[in-house]
Amino acid sequence: GPDAAVPAPAGATHPLALAPVIGPASDIDGFVREFLLNLNFDRGVALSASSVTDRYFALAYTVRDYLMARWLEDVRRAIADDAKVVAYLSAEYLLGRQLDNNLLATGLADIATEALAQCGIDIADLRAAEVEPGLGNGGLGRLAACFIDSLATMRVPNVGYGIRYEYGIFRQTFVDGQQVEQPDSWLELGSPWEFPHPEAAQTISFGGHTEKYDDDGVERSRWVPGWNVQAVPYNLMVPGYENGVVNTLRLWSAKATTAFDLRIFNSGDYEEAVRAQTYAENISKVLYPEDSTPQGKELRLQQQYFFVAASIHDLLDLLGPAFDLTRLPERVIFQLNDTHPVIAVPELMRVLVDERKLDWDAAWEITQKCFAYTCHTLLPEALEVWSVELLGRLLPRHLEIIYRINEEFLDEVRERYGHDLIRLRDMSIIAEFPERAVRMAYLATIAGAKVNGVAELHSQLLRDKVLPQFNEFFPGKFTNVTNGVTPRRFVRQANPALSRVITDAIGDGWITDLDELRRLEPLADDAGFRAAFAQAKAANKRRLDGVLRARDGLALDEDHMLDVMVKRLHEYKRQMLKVLHIVTLYDRLLWGDPADDAPARTFLFGAKAAPGYTMAKRIIHLINAVGKTINDDPRARGKLAVLFPPNYNVTLAETVIPAADLSEQVSLAGKEASGTGNMKFALNGALTIGTDDGANVEIRQLVGDENFFLFGMSEPEVEELWAKGYHPTAFYQADENLKRALDLIASGAFSGGDRSVFEPVVSNLLYDDRFMVLADYASYIQAQDAVDVAYRDSDAWTRSAILNVARTGFFSSDRSMRDYIDRIWHTPPLA
Ligand code: GLS
């Protein structure tokens, strides 16, 4: 981008050349002119002949030009200003659509709408043409996107580093109710939001071996790699909200190195050369679609090393060759978003020791101050572990470095506790069973200046259950930062109806200071405000109905309570609990009290299953089967409906969440690290039915028990039940309603009489039920019955909904960023 910090060339005389940047005029005429220039000379079409795609691109270029004029290369400036930069290392960024976000940030939304109208174009049609970059799986990736939005809005110098996957999270379709994955070719038509920078490419090496050599009497080890690839950066703009700041998201794309190709080409092996090129470029080909439970695939480790090595070198290049590396911790903090980027730790050590010739101790001291680690899980199977065999083959020098870090660490442990073999085994970075493997979470914990969990309960369990020996060993290292979501995208942009109601009441300061929402509290008792609030909710339901009709041919009855469960499909999240509730209501409807006056409900699901996760896919099939049976049954008409639009993504979330009445957050206590959907719902005026898990705990504390439907076992109660022995069949036998619901599924009632289809789902619950669905069923049904009662008093419900909005300003990602700054990064915002 143009760099305002750099003066014009010495011979420049024209006034325009002397201006740092020529920006387009921020008025309707200026916008129209810029739009038509882009349409005519970039797309090369006349307005009359242009397609929706042409127009979308021309609009995107226009908005981009405004941002570009403000893209002050904040990183370079920050470097020049000696500021400390937050380098956020994340394998995932679930960005969502860019156009609306950028219109909002630039304050151009109204001008653009009117300018296009004067060109005979409805901006809504162009918005709809944008394909969202789905470069993440779920909450973890979306969190990264929220964080970089907040950092730009708060003027904190930040570069987000990640991978430019050619294929993001798969596009989900349903065939006969079963999930079928389609490739997400989001780059097919190109993306107007990215800027390739081939001149800033990095060479990233892999494989080979290490060798010892004599360096002026000092024995050193060095890496002799076997092959390499180019990492080409693509910059994306991350604009702050109406503040002129544009930070950078830098995503790396793999490209075969020409030298590598040439060597093989010269050997005459054309096919081998092309094969090698494909191999290299595979590295950034596709996002791994596992959320929370990664598979230990070689290509995944390649991806991880590829992007963190490129990012570290990029940052060191920015600082320049003369930079005094002992001062590195004053200038950068690498935040490790889960274990995915942890291979950055030995990479920085390698650069410092092998390339920059620092001695080990000095390098280690620097490294320990430059990294901080965020853990996003409690599931043991989600803590990444790389086999020594694989890591040694792909990154032999890094394995040596990890061994040395481990040896020195275990020496310290021995010094503190003596030769306690069990403790040494438990704290070693290297696991011995079932195979020798590197525990990336341990490496991150040892190397990181701080380790944080993502909600109070999660951080406490991290300290007490997941890494207790480390918590004891490193007092003060563990901390909490409760997650947050950006109010720009998830309230202001996604919910214009509610935003208007809020702004009319308290002004628009809440958009960058979400605690302002507190001022709505007294208005919960104001009938006029309640009416306006309820009208916004109703309008959002109609908007959702329109989107679902156009997108999927589904319809939503605006008179129904909208009960929503949207999140990745995972057994621990317990979509099955929701299914059992629906089946129970259906069963009641068929056989129960005909005078039952429960409010009509529509259940809306959105969920992708990892392609290899068989049980999750069966549950998706079951939801669709139950939905079809109920939706086709005239006896359920006007009372129950089930909607499961395929391919839930950020774009769909933005219309679903504002329309919801009830938010389902029903994970088994102790399993959901935080959740962030839970926050988005509360902020958009849905009430939560939830367990005492993740950030639900904090939501309930803030909104008050009377505005939250709590059910289920607490985390200690879960532990207690496990300890005394959990027998799901006992719950099945003891609870008539539960028995009826499970029997109905097992009977084939939802599978055309075929009892085999869902037998594995039912058996799993009856004989295994790792996530204690049956144990929490009764309590869940009871809470849902309380929801029915509460919903009937629509005034009281709206009052609670308003209080949910007014009391959850804490969950702004701006607050999360403040916490990271205070507790971990110590980076003051730029003036
Ligand atoms: C996750 C957790 O499962 C979520 O609870 C959490 O909200 C999110 C962001 O911290 O991180 N971890 C993960 O691997 N995927 C997630 O969404």
CSV table of C-alpha atoms and ligand atoms in Angstrom, one decimal, residues 138-141 143 291-293 338 340 374-377 382 454 483 572-573 671-676, ligand 1:
chain,number,residue,atom,x,y,z
A,138,GLY,CA,-15.4,-22.6,14.1
A,139,GLY,CA,-15.0,-20.5,17.3
A,140,LEU,CA,-11.2,-20.6,17.3
A,141,GLY,CA,-10.9,-19.1,13.8
A,143,LEU,CA,-12.1,-15.5,17.6
A,291,ASP,CA,-12.3,-28.6,15.0
A,292,SER,CA,-11.1,-29.3,18.5
A,293,THR,CA,-9.8,-32.8,17.5
A,338,ASP,CA,-3.6,-22.8,20.4
A,340,HIS,CA,-1.0,-25.1,16.0
A,374,THR,CA,-3.5,-19.5,24.5
A,375,CYS,CA,-5.0,-22.9,25.1
A,376,HIS,CA,-8.5,-23.3,23.6
A,377,THR,CA,-9.6,-26.7,24.8
A,382,ALA,CA,-7.2,-32.0,21.1
A,454,VAL,CA,-10.4,-18.6,27.3
A,483,ASN,CA,-13.1,-14.5,25.0
A,572,TYR,CA,-19.4,-33.0,23.7
A,573,LYS,CA,-21.6,-30.1,22.5
A,671,LYS,CA,-15.9,-29.6,28.0
A,672,GLU,CA,-16.5,-26.4,26.2
A,673,ALA,CA,-13.6,-24.1,26.8
A,674,SER,CA,-15.5,-21.0,26.3
A,675,GLY,CA,-17.9,-20.7,23.4
A,676,THR,CA,-18.4,-17.5,21.6
B,1,GLS,C1,-12.3,-23.7,20.6
B,1,GLS,C2,-13.3,-24.1,21.8
B,1,GLS,O1,-13.8,-25.3,21.5
B,1,GLS,C3,-14.4,-23.0,22.1
B,1,GLS,O2,-15.0,-23.4,23.3
B,1,GLS,C4,-13.7,-21.6,22.2
B,1,GLS,O3,-14.8,-20.7,22.3
B,1,GLS,C5,-12.9,-21.3,21.0
B,1,GLS,C6,-12.2,-20.0,21.1
B,1,GLS,O4,-11.5,-19.9,22.3
B,1,GLS,O5,-11.9,-22.3,20.8
B,1,GLS,N1,-11.2,-24.6,20.6
B,1,GLS,C7,-11.2,-25.2,19.4
B,1,GLS,O6,-10.3,-26.0,19.1
B,1,GLS,N2,-12.1,-24.8,18.6
B,1,GLS,C8,-12.9,-23.9,19.3
B,1,GLS,O7,-13.8,-23.3,18.8
